[in-house]
């Protein structure tokens, strides 16, 4: 029996002979199919080691590539290239080029946690994907993606406004970064909404969150590079 056409696109390097006899027994059907020996070249274990030594990525070593995370991933419907299992596999192989080619997909995680909840091995999949993403940024292998840029703008706004979000500051920064396009009409509507909600008063005389000095120190520590303790 020949290999089904559907499987041919998935299974590569298959050997299938017309007739195979093992210990005097003729093997036919789909048993008469063998995967060719494959050798991984260019393996870079430092990628895996570095990711596994971070607070976000330390559970990566527990992954056994079952694919449960990818099969239930929210983003798969919108981006077929998004796959936590594949990201982890490439990191395991140290395949930097493979990860670079997926840079427009890897940042799209929406942190729904379905992958983490369903993982049979207890891998914190969402955190591991972020760790892989951060590795690429740290080593200058990819440009900053929209998600990372917005996160930085958001945190910068919080730090400048005593722990509070300033819609005006964040909106202006987002417009400058090219995320949104604000016309005169948009500004008028935004101003009206802020007047009605009382946000204008807060903007004119912003108040810091309670115990801001302590909170600020915590945030500053969190922004430092984190390495998993031994």
PDB file of C-alpha atoms in Angstrom:
ATOM      1  CA  UNK A   1       0.000   0.000   0.000  1.00  0.00           C
ATOM      2  CA  UNK A   2       1.523   3.353  -0.993  1.00  0.00           C
ATOM      3  CA  UNK A   3       1.955   6.207   1.453  1.00  0.00           C
ATOM      4  CA  UNK A   4      -1.183   8.411   1.434  1.00  0.00           C
ATOM      5  CA  UNK A   5      -0.741  11.633  -0.525  1.00  0.00           C
ATOM      6  CA  UNK A   6      -1.666  13.673   2.553  1.00  0.00           C
ATOM      7  CA  UNK A   7       1.203  12.172   4.524  1.00  0.00           C
ATOM      8  CA  UNK A   8       3.785  12.681   1.775  1.00  0.00           C
ATOM      9  CA  UNK A   9       3.768  16.428   2.373  1.00  0.00           C
ATOM     10  CA  UNK A  10       4.321  15.858   6.088  1.00  0.00           C
ATOM     11  CA  UNK A  11       6.772  12.955   6.129  1.00  0.00           C
ATOM     12  CA  UNK A  12      10.015  13.648   4.327  1.00  0.00           C
ATOM     13  CA  UNK A  13      12.913  11.315   3.655  1.00  0.00           C
ATOM     14  CA  UNK A  14      10.813   8.145   3.399  1.00  0.00           C
ATOM     15  CA  UNK A  15      12.111   4.896   1.931  1.00  0.00           C
ATOM     16  CA  UNK A  16       9.500   2.479   0.612  1.00  0.00           C
ATOM     17  CA  UNK A  17      10.540  -0.710  -1.178  1.00  0.00           C
ATOM     18  CA  UNK A  18       8.444  -2.964  -3.393  1.00  0.00           C
ATOM     19  CA  UNK A  19       9.161  -5.992  -1.236  1.00  0.00           C
ATOM     20  CA  UNK A  20      10.742  -6.374   2.189  1.00  0.00           C
ATOM     21  CA  UNK A  21      11.378  -9.675   3.995  1.00  0.00           C
ATOM     22  CA  UNK A  22      12.357  -9.670   7.671  1.00  0.00           C
ATOM     23  CA  UNK A  23      13.277 -13.005   9.312  1.00  0.00           C
ATOM     24  CA  UNK A  24      11.524 -14.857   6.527  1.00  0.00           C
ATOM     25  CA  UNK A  25       8.348 -12.796   6.870  1.00  0.00           C
ATOM     26  CA  UNK A  26       7.270 -10.588   3.985  1.00  0.00           C
ATOM     27  CA  UNK A  27       6.271  -7.112   5.113  1.00  0.00           C
ATOM     28  CA  UNK A  28       3.681  -5.378   3.023  1.00  0.00           C
ATOM     29  CA  UNK A  29       1.262  -2.507   3.441  1.00  0.00           C
ATOM     30  CA  UNK A  30       2.203   0.666   5.256  1.00  0.00           C
ATOM     31  CA  UNK A  31       4.722  -1.238   7.380  1.00  0.00           C
ATOM     32  CA  UNK A  32       6.931  -1.201   4.319  1.00  0.00           C
ATOM     33  CA  UNK A  33       7.906   2.430   4.912  1.00  0.00           C
ATOM     34  CA  UNK A  34      11.014   3.604   6.713  1.00  0.00           C
ATOM     35  CA  UNK A  35      12.280   7.046   7.582  1.00  0.00           C
ATOM     36  CA  UNK A  36      15.738   7.780   6.274  1.00  0.00           C
ATOM     37  CA  UNK A  37      18.409   8.494   8.851  1.00  0.00           C
ATOM     38  CA  UNK A  38      18.587  12.224   9.437  1.00  0.00           C
ATOM     39  CA  UNK A  39      21.507  14.180  10.800  1.00  0.00           C
ATOM     40  CA  UNK A  40      21.098  17.593  12.378  1.00  0.00           C
ATOM     41  CA  UNK A  41      23.931  19.924  11.428  1.00  0.00           C
ATOM     42  CA  UNK A  42      24.723  23.388  12.698  1.00  0.00           C
ATOM     43  CA  UNK A  43      23.355  22.535  16.133  1.00  0.00           C
ATOM     44  CA  UNK A  44      23.898  25.388  18.586  1.00  0.00           C
ATOM     45  CA  UNK A  45      23.143  24.272  22.167  1.00  0.00           C
ATOM     46  CA  UNK A  46      23.863  27.744  23.548  1.00  0.00           C
ATOM     47  CA  UNK A  47      20.463  28.963  22.312  1.00  0.00           C
ATOM     48  CA  UNK A  48      18.603  26.349  24.338  1.00  0.00           C
ATOM     49  CA  UNK A  49      20.867  26.755  27.360  1.00  0.00           C
ATOM     50  CA  UNK A  50      20.439  30.521  27.499  1.00  0.00           C
ATOM     51  CA  UNK A  51      16.662  30.364  27.161  1.00  0.00           C
ATOM     52  CA  UNK A  52      16.420  27.601  29.772  1.00  0.00           C
ATOM     53  CA  UNK A  53      18.378  29.759  32.214  1.00  0.00           C
ATOM     54  CA  UNK A  54      15.806  32.563  32.273  1.00  0.00           C
ATOM     55  CA  UNK A  55      12.824  32.959  34.576  1.00  0.00           C
ATOM     56  CA  UNK A  56      10.453  32.804  31.608  1.00  0.00           C
ATOM     57  CA  UNK A  57      12.070  29.913  29.778  1.00  0.00           C
ATOM     58  CA  UNK A  58      13.213  27.496  32.476  1.00  0.00           C
ATOM     59  CA  UNK A  59      10.444  24.938  31.742  1.00  0.00           C
ATOM     60  CA  UNK A  60      11.439  24.583  28.078  1.00  0.00           C
ATOM     61  CA  UNK A  61      13.416  21.410  28.820  1.00  0.00           C
ATOM     62  CA  UNK A  62      10.234  19.569  29.841  1.00  0.00           C
ATOM     63  CA  UNK A  63       8.729  19.853  26.338  1.00  0.00           C
ATOM     64  CA  UNK A  64       8.389  16.529  24.523  1.00  0.00           C
ATOM     65  CA  UNK A  65       7.006  17.987  21.267  1.00  0.00           C
ATOM     66  CA  UNK A  66       3.521  16.460  21.461  1.00  0.00           C
ATOM     67  CA  UNK A  67       1.977  19.518  19.778  1.00  0.00           C
ATOM     68  CA  UNK A  68      -0.910  19.952  22.226  1.00  0.00           C
ATOM     69  CA  UNK A  69      -0.024  23.633  22.581  1.00  0.00           C
ATOM     70  CA  UNK A  70      -0.173  24.324  18.861  1.00  0.00           C
ATOM     71  CA  UNK A  71      -3.339  22.311  18.230  1.00  0.00           C
ATOM     72  CA  UNK A  72      -5.324  24.473  20.638  1.00  0.00           C
ATOM     73  CA  UNK A  73      -3.601  27.793  19.969  1.00  0.00           C
ATOM     74  CA  UNK A  74      -5.865  30.819  19.535  1.00  0.00           C
ATOM     75  CA  UNK A  75      -3.519  32.459  17.027  1.00  0.00           C
ATOM     76  CA  UNK A  76      -3.439  29.501  14.615  1.00  0.00           C
ATOM     77  CA  UNK A  77      -6.749  30.602  13.119  1.00  0.00           C
ATOM     78  CA  UNK A  78      -5.272  33.979  12.222  1.00  0.00           C
ATOM     79  CA  UNK A  79      -1.672  33.030  11.504  1.00  0.00           C
ATOM     80  CA  UNK A  80      -0.967  29.467  10.246  1.00  0.00           C
ATOM     81  CA  UNK A  81       2.756  30.040  10.818  1.00  0.00           C
ATOM     82  CA  UNK A  82       2.242  30.527  14.539  1.00  0.00           C
ATOM     83  CA  UNK A  83       3.128  27.379  16.451  1.00  0.00           C
ATOM     84  CA  UNK A  84       4.616  27.156  19.964  1.00  0.00           C
ATOM     85  CA  UNK A  85       5.753  23.572  19.331  1.00  0.00           C
ATOM     86  CA  UNK A  86       7.701  24.673  16.271  1.00  0.00           C
ATOM     87  CA  UNK A  87       9.260  27.641  18.066  1.00  0.00           C
ATOM     88  CA  UNK A  88      10.474  25.358  20.856  1.00  0.00           C
ATOM     89  CA  UNK A  89      11.776  22.782  18.374  1.00  0.00           C
ATOM     90  CA  UNK A  90      13.801  25.429  16.529  1.00  0.00           C
ATOM     91  CA  UNK A  91      15.180  26.726  19.821  1.00  0.00           C
ATOM     92  CA  UNK A  92      16.117  23.172  20.823  1.00  0.00           C
ATOM     93  CA  UNK A  93      18.076  22.796  17.584  1.00  0.00           C
ATOM     94  CA  UNK A  94      19.632  26.218  17.924  1.00  0.00           C
ATOM     95  CA  UNK A  95      18.176  27.080  14.525  1.00  0.00           C
ATOM     96  CA  UNK A  96      18.429  30.858  14.710  1.00  0.00           C
ATOM     97  CA  UNK A  97      17.670  31.313  11.020  1.00  0.00           C
ATOM     98  CA  UNK A  98      14.469  29.315  11.358  1.00  0.00           C
ATOM     99  CA  UNK A  99      13.358  31.535  14.230  1.00  0.00           C
ATOM    100  CA  UNK A 100      14.301  34.679  12.321  1.00  0.00           C
ATOM    101  CA  UNK A 101      12.126  33.567   9.408  1.00  0.00           C
ATOM    102  CA  UNK A 102       9.177  33.346  11.814  1.00  0.00           C
ATOM    103  CA  UNK A 103       9.796  36.719  13.461  1.00  0.00           C
ATOM    104  CA  UNK A 104       6.546  38.167  12.107  1.00  0.00           C
ATOM    105  CA  UNK A 105       4.607  35.389  13.823  1.00  0.00           C
ATOM    106  CA  UNK A 106       6.390  34.646  17.079  1.00  0.00           C
ATOM    107  CA  UNK A 107       5.439  37.944  18.746  1.00  0.00           C
ATOM    108  CA  UNK A 108       1.701  37.456  18.136  1.00  0.00           C
ATOM    109  CA  UNK A 109       1.008  35.518  21.350  1.00  0.00           C
ATOM    110  CA  UNK A 110      -2.114  36.954  23.028  1.00  0.00           C
ATOM    111  CA  UNK A 111      -1.354  35.316  26.402  1.00  0.00           C
ATOM    112  CA  UNK A 112      -4.650  33.422  26.536  1.00  0.00           C
ATOM    113  CA  UNK A 113      -2.795  30.630  28.422  1.00  0.00           C
ATOM    114  CA  UNK A 114      -4.652  27.783  26.686  1.00  0.00           C
ATOM    115  CA  UNK A 115      -1.338  26.192  25.721  1.00  0.00           C
ATOM    116  CA  UNK A 116       0.004  26.380  29.264  1.00  0.00           C
ATOM    117  CA  UNK A 117      -3.225  25.021  30.744  1.00  0.00           C
ATOM    118  CA  UNK A 118      -3.311  22.041  28.368  1.00  0.00           C
ATOM    119  CA  UNK A 119       0.375  21.080  28.367  1.00  0.00           C
ATOM    120  CA  UNK A 120       0.704  17.509  29.747  1.00  0.00           C
ATOM    121  CA  UNK A 121       4.291  18.163  30.849  1.00  0.00           C
ATOM    122  CA  UNK A 122       3.705  21.368  32.776  1.00  0.00           C
ATOM    123  CA  UNK A 123       5.619  23.579  30.359  1.00  0.00           C
ATOM    124  CA  UNK A 124       4.796  27.259  30.848  1.00  0.00           C
ATOM    125  CA  UNK A 125       4.405  27.564  27.090  1.00  0.00           C
ATOM    126  CA  UNK A 126       3.340  31.203  26.919  1.00  0.00           C
ATOM    127  CA  UNK A 127       6.332  32.255  29.011  1.00  0.00           C
ATOM    128  CA  UNK A 128       8.714  30.060  27.019  1.00  0.00           C
ATOM    129  CA  UNK A 129       7.561  31.638  23.747  1.00  0.00           C
ATOM    130  CA  UNK A 130       8.218  35.075  25.235  1.00  0.00           C
ATOM    131  CA  UNK A 131      11.659  33.880  26.353  1.00  0.00           C
ATOM    132  CA  UNK A 132      12.482  32.774  22.799  1.00  0.00           C
ATOM    133  CA  UNK A 133      11.186  36.085  21.498  1.00  0.00           C
ATOM    134  CA  UNK A 134      13.309  38.003  24.009  1.00  0.00           C
ATOM    135  CA  UNK A 135      16.374  35.959  23.045  1.00  0.00           C
ATOM    136  CA  UNK A 136      16.049  37.100  19.434  1.00  0.00           C
ATOM    137  CA  UNK A 137      15.783  40.736  20.511  1.00  0.00           C
ATOM    138  CA  UNK A 138      18.633  40.520  22.978  1.00  0.00           C
ATOM    139  CA  UNK A 139      21.042  39.260  20.335  1.00  0.00           C
ATOM    140  CA  UNK A 140      19.886  41.724  17.695  1.00  0.00           C
ATOM    141  CA  UNK A 141      18.619  38.984  15.395  1.00  0.00           C
ATOM    142  CA  UNK A 142      15.281  40.685  14.700  1.00  0.00           C
ATOM    143  CA  UNK A 143      13.901  44.206  14.725  1.00  0.00           C
ATOM    144  CA  UNK A 144      11.519  45.345  17.413  1.00  0.00           C
ATOM    145  CA  UNK A 145       8.000  44.214  16.624  1.00  0.00           C
ATOM    146  CA  UNK A 146       4.843  46.295  17.212  1.00  0.00           C
ATOM    147  CA  UNK A 147       4.026  44.419  20.408  1.00  0.00           C
ATOM    148  CA  UNK A 148       7.412  45.123  21.970  1.00  0.00           C
ATOM    149  CA  UNK A 149       7.349  48.779  20.940  1.00  0.00           C
ATOM    150  CA  UNK A 150       3.893  49.280  22.448  1.00  0.00           C
ATOM    151  CA  UNK A 151       4.917  47.514  25.667  1.00  0.00           C
ATOM    152  CA  UNK A 152       7.860  49.887  26.003  1.00  0.00           C
ATOM    153  CA  UNK A 153       5.664  52.932  25.349  1.00  0.00           C
ATOM    154  CA  UNK A 154       3.125  51.687  27.891  1.00  0.00           C
ATOM    155  CA  UNK A 155       5.762  51.134  30.575  1.00  0.00           C
ATOM    156  CA  UNK A 156       7.412  54.476  29.820  1.00  0.00           C
ATOM    157  CA  UNK A 157       4.061  56.211  30.311  1.00  0.00           C
ATOM    158  CA  UNK A 158       3.516  54.458  33.639  1.00  0.00           C
ATOM    159  CA  UNK A 159       6.976  55.404  34.890  1.00  0.00           C
ATOM    160  CA  UNK A 160       6.585  59.048  33.865  1.00  0.00           C
ATOM    161  CA  UNK A 161       3.137  59.416  35.405  1.00  0.00           C
ATOM    162  CA  UNK A 162       3.717  58.065  38.877  1.00  0.00           C
ATOM    163  CA  UNK A 163       2.357  54.610  38.157  1.00  0.00           C
ATOM    164  CA  UNK A 164      -0.708  55.773  36.264  1.00  0.00           C
ATOM    165  CA  UNK A 165      -1.688  55.519  32.614  1.00  0.00           C
ATOM    166  CA  UNK A 166      -1.975  58.764  30.702  1.00  0.00           C
ATOM    167  CA  UNK A 167      -4.234  58.211  27.709  1.00  0.00           C
ATOM    168  CA  UNK A 168      -3.053  61.480  26.203  1.00  0.00           C
ATOM    169  CA  UNK A 169       0.653  60.691  26.570  1.00  0.00           C
ATOM    170  CA  UNK A 170       0.254  57.088  25.434  1.00  0.00           C
ATOM    171  CA  UNK A 171      -1.943  58.131  22.511  1.00  0.00           C
ATOM    172  CA  UNK A 172       0.564  60.751  21.374  1.00  0.00           C
ATOM    173  CA  UNK A 173       3.464  58.296  21.673  1.00  0.00           C
ATOM    174  CA  UNK A 174       1.510  55.638  19.766  1.00  0.00           C
ATOM    175  CA  UNK A 175       0.713  58.114  17.010  1.00  0.00           C
ATOM    176  CA  UNK A 176       4.372  59.107  16.794  1.00  0.00           C
ATOM    177  CA  UNK A 177       5.349  55.437  16.523  1.00  0.00           C
ATOM    178  CA  UNK A 178       2.868  54.987  13.686  1.00  0.00           C
ATOM    179  CA  UNK A 179       0.386  52.743  15.493  1.00  0.00           C
ATOM    180  CA  UNK A 180      -2.503  55.146  15.137  1.00  0.00           C
ATOM    181  CA  UNK A 181      -3.299  58.072  12.884  1.00  0.00           C
ATOM    182  CA  UNK A 182      -5.018  60.976  14.633  1.00  0.00           C
ATOM    183  CA  UNK A 183      -6.701  63.719  12.645  1.00  0.00           C
ATOM    184  CA  UNK A 184      -8.266  66.963  13.882  1.00  0.00           C
ATOM    185  CA  UNK A 185     -11.670  65.287  14.172  1.00  0.00           C
ATOM    186  CA  UNK A 186     -10.173  62.468  16.243  1.00  0.00           C
ATOM    187  CA  UNK A 187      -8.503  64.939  18.598  1.00  0.00           C
ATOM    188  CA  UNK A 188     -11.746  66.884  19.075  1.00  0.00           C
ATOM    189  CA  UNK A 189     -13.691  63.706  19.859  1.00  0.00           C
ATOM    190  CA  UNK A 190     -10.973  62.527  22.238  1.00  0.00           C
ATOM    191  CA  UNK A 191     -10.907  65.876  24.037  1.00  0.00           C
ATOM    192  CA  UNK A 192     -14.693  65.819  24.448  1.00  0.00           C
ATOM    193  CA  UNK A 193     -14.604  62.318  25.894  1.00  0.00           C
ATOM    194  CA  UNK A 194     -11.845  63.291  28.325  1.00  0.00           C
ATOM    195  CA  UNK A 195     -13.787  66.359  29.467  1.00  0.00           C
ATOM    196  CA  UNK A 196     -16.909  64.300  30.110  1.00  0.00           C
ATOM    197  CA  UNK A 197     -14.997  61.646  32.035  1.00  0.00           C
ATOM    198  CA  UNK A 198     -13.025  64.116  34.121  1.00  0.00           C
ATOM    199  CA  UNK A 199      -9.666  62.955  32.783  1.00  0.00           C
ATOM    200  CA  UNK A 200      -8.648  66.499  31.842  1.00  0.00           C
ATOM    201  CA  UNK A 201      -8.480  67.396  35.534  1.00  0.00           C
ATOM    202  CA  UNK A 202      -6.250  64.404  36.179  1.00  0.00           C
ATOM    203  CA  UNK A 203      -3.982  65.372  33.284  1.00  0.00           C
ATOM    204  CA  UNK A 204      -3.623  68.927  34.570  1.00  0.00           C
ATOM    205  CA  UNK A 205      -2.764  67.755  38.060  1.00  0.00           C
ATOM    206  CA  UNK A 206      -1.733  64.088  37.928  1.00  0.00           C
ATOM    207  CA  UNK A 207      -1.586  62.086  41.138  1.00  0.00           C
ATOM    208  CA  UNK A 208       0.830  59.272  41.818  1.00  0.00           C
ATOM    209  CA  UNK A 209      -0.228  55.840  42.993  1.00  0.00           C
ATOM    210  CA  UNK A 210       0.064  55.094  46.682  1.00  0.00           C
ATOM    211  CA  UNK A 211       3.607  54.235  47.807  1.00  0.00           C
ATOM    212  CA  UNK A 212       4.899  55.068  44.318  1.00  0.00           C
ATOM    213  CA  UNK A 213       8.548  55.151  45.381  1.00  0.00           C
ATOM    214  CA  UNK A 214       8.351  51.536  46.527  1.00  0.00           C
ATOM    215  CA  UNK A 215       6.361  50.461  43.469  1.00  0.00           C
ATOM    216  CA  UNK A 216       8.838  52.231  41.198  1.00  0.00           C
ATOM    217  CA  UNK A 217      11.752  50.308  42.686  1.00  0.00           C
ATOM    218  CA  UNK A 218       9.918  47.023  42.100  1.00  0.00           C
ATOM    219  CA  UNK A 219       9.262  47.943  38.460  1.00  0.00           C
ATOM    220  CA  UNK A 220      12.858  49.002  37.927  1.00  0.00           C
ATOM    221  CA  UNK A 221      14.086  45.684  39.312  1.00  0.00           C
ATOM    222  CA  UNK A 222      11.630  43.792  37.103  1.00  0.00           C
ATOM    223  CA  UNK A 223      12.933  45.589  34.011  1.00  0.00           C
ATOM    224  CA  UNK A 224      16.434  44.323  34.623  1.00  0.00           C
ATOM    225  CA  UNK A 225      17.559  41.157  32.859  1.00  0.00           C
ATOM    226  CA  UNK A 226      16.293  38.204  34.839  1.00  0.00           C
ATOM    227  CA  UNK A 227      18.258  34.982  35.148  1.00  0.00           C
ATOM    228  CA  UNK A 228      16.863  31.914  36.841  1.00  0.00           C
ATOM    229  CA  UNK A 229      18.653  31.294  40.143  1.00  0.00           C
ATOM    230  CA  UNK A 230      20.511  28.007  40.471  1.00  0.00           C
TER     231      UNK A 230
END
